[in-house]
Amino acid sequence: MWAGNAWRAALFGVPRGRRAQSALAQLRGILEGELEGIRGAGTWKSERVITSRQGPHIRVDGVSGGPGTVIFPGPSLPHLSCCIHLLSFTSGILNFCANNYLGLSSHPKVIQAGLQALEEFGAGLSSVRFICGTQSIHKNLEAKIAHFHQREDAILYPSCFDANAGLFEALLTPEDAVLSDELNHASIIDGIRLCKAHKYRYRHLDMADLEAKLQEAQKHRLRLVATDGAFSMDGDIAPLQEICHLASRYGALVFVDECHATGFLGPTGRGTDELLGVMDQVTIINSTLGKALGGASGGYTTGPGPLVSLLRQRARPYLFSNSLPPAVVGCASKALDLLMESNTIVQSMAAKTQRFRSKMEAAGFTISGASHPICPVMLGDARLASRMADDMLKRGIFVIGFSYPVVPKGKARIRVQISAVHSEEDIDRCVEAFVEVGQLHGALP
């Protein structure tokens, strides 16, 4: 016995428990070094705690604000534009950084639909879809999504990140090629990494470079051009007419991620393909239920029926993730209903977006993108963006500074997002605070 212990001590040097402690101490040292590097670079991301429902006016833990009013379409009337319903509370921090484009995250009808689904279908399925996790509401929502986008079929995922993770690996083989805009969302990039297709990256919105890559990719079986419809960090919109023209010329398919377009871009909110008149030329759309369409969670792919059938058989995030909870499905379904009943709220966003952009540019700020409710206030320096965002909160405006690795180094910004339920007074108050804080920090003369 002693000989065995001596042999172990000689072989491993220290007892097992001490080795484990040593490994943990080493890990802690590595992690603390990484975290200190993030703090030192000025890119540390803190999480502010909201103590109210999501909306244009919110309450934030530890921050006081003035009276606030939330404006909702009348809950007893069928259309979004018929009436307004006012909810007042004592703390009015103005939220200008949510993806709550249509203001439906706390809409009374959306909440009621979620409660009804929770009561009727339960809290969850405790299963993936193909075992015992498909309810009638899941199939109904998928059919509604396909109808909304004028596609053959649709498939639900827990998130659009999962939809992007599931698509490329299931669809593309080593015989194929995927051509991706260099500024595509991280979920598209990660999804492409999972597949075995040949990978081409073209310069952002550069159609000459895309054409050169398409020419190079002619040797492959399938060619799939992948782009965001609206780019979430810059607020610019993909030139889908040109992309679709090149795809047709070189025999390629077109995939568009519409997370920052579904519900509010285009005459009826169908997205960038509707906005630019190419709905019949885009093959595959991935989008989210977690932004304009209720803001809870969930994503989807919609497109050709055989593709959706293949994804049900092979997409790993679909096969190995629990079904969307019934309450989430109910909320998203009602949000779609409201959107399809009236597009008035969609049309109101353009004027509000233009009001903010024009006033900020007149004050001397540089706003990236054009005509999209994502309005990035470009500042360059990460610390400046973070400090200005903190001082905006002190003035009752909730915005967040974005810096590396979310955006490239030297391209830090405060991303402002306009919602249909922001009032003109809300927008003017936000601009006034930006001017005051910008002058305080030397971002404005």
Short mmCIF file of C-alpha atoms in Angstrom, two decimals, residues 181-182 201-213 231 238-239 242-243 246:
data_model
loop_
_atom_site.label_atom_id
_atom_site.label_comp_id
_atom_site.label_asym_id
_atom_site.label_seq_id
_atom_site.Cartn_x
_atom_site.Cartn_y
_atom_site.Cartn_z
CA ASP A 181 -21.04 40.38 -45.46
CA GLU A 182 -18.10 41.15 -43.16
CA ARG A 201 -16.39 37.16 -46.87
CA TYR A 202 -17.12 40.30 -48.87
CA ARG A 203 -16.55 43.88 -47.77
CA HIS A 204 -19.49 45.56 -46.08
CA LEU A 205 -22.15 46.53 -48.63
CA ASP A 206 -19.52 46.35 -51.39
CA MET A 207 -21.27 44.92 -54.43
CA ALA A 208 -18.13 44.89 -56.57
CA ASP A 209 -16.41 42.72 -54.00
CA LEU A 210 -19.47 40.46 -53.73
CA GLU A 211 -19.48 40.03 -57.50
CA ALA A 212 -15.79 39.10 -57.48
CA LYS A 213 -16.44 36.52 -54.76
CA PHE A 231 -27.25 45.93 -39.60
CA ALA A 238 -28.35 45.91 -47.17
CA PRO A 239 -28.71 46.80 -50.89
CA GLU A 242 -28.27 44.73 -56.11
CA ILE A 243 -27.60 41.56 -54.10
CA LEU A 246 -26.01 39.53 -58.64
#
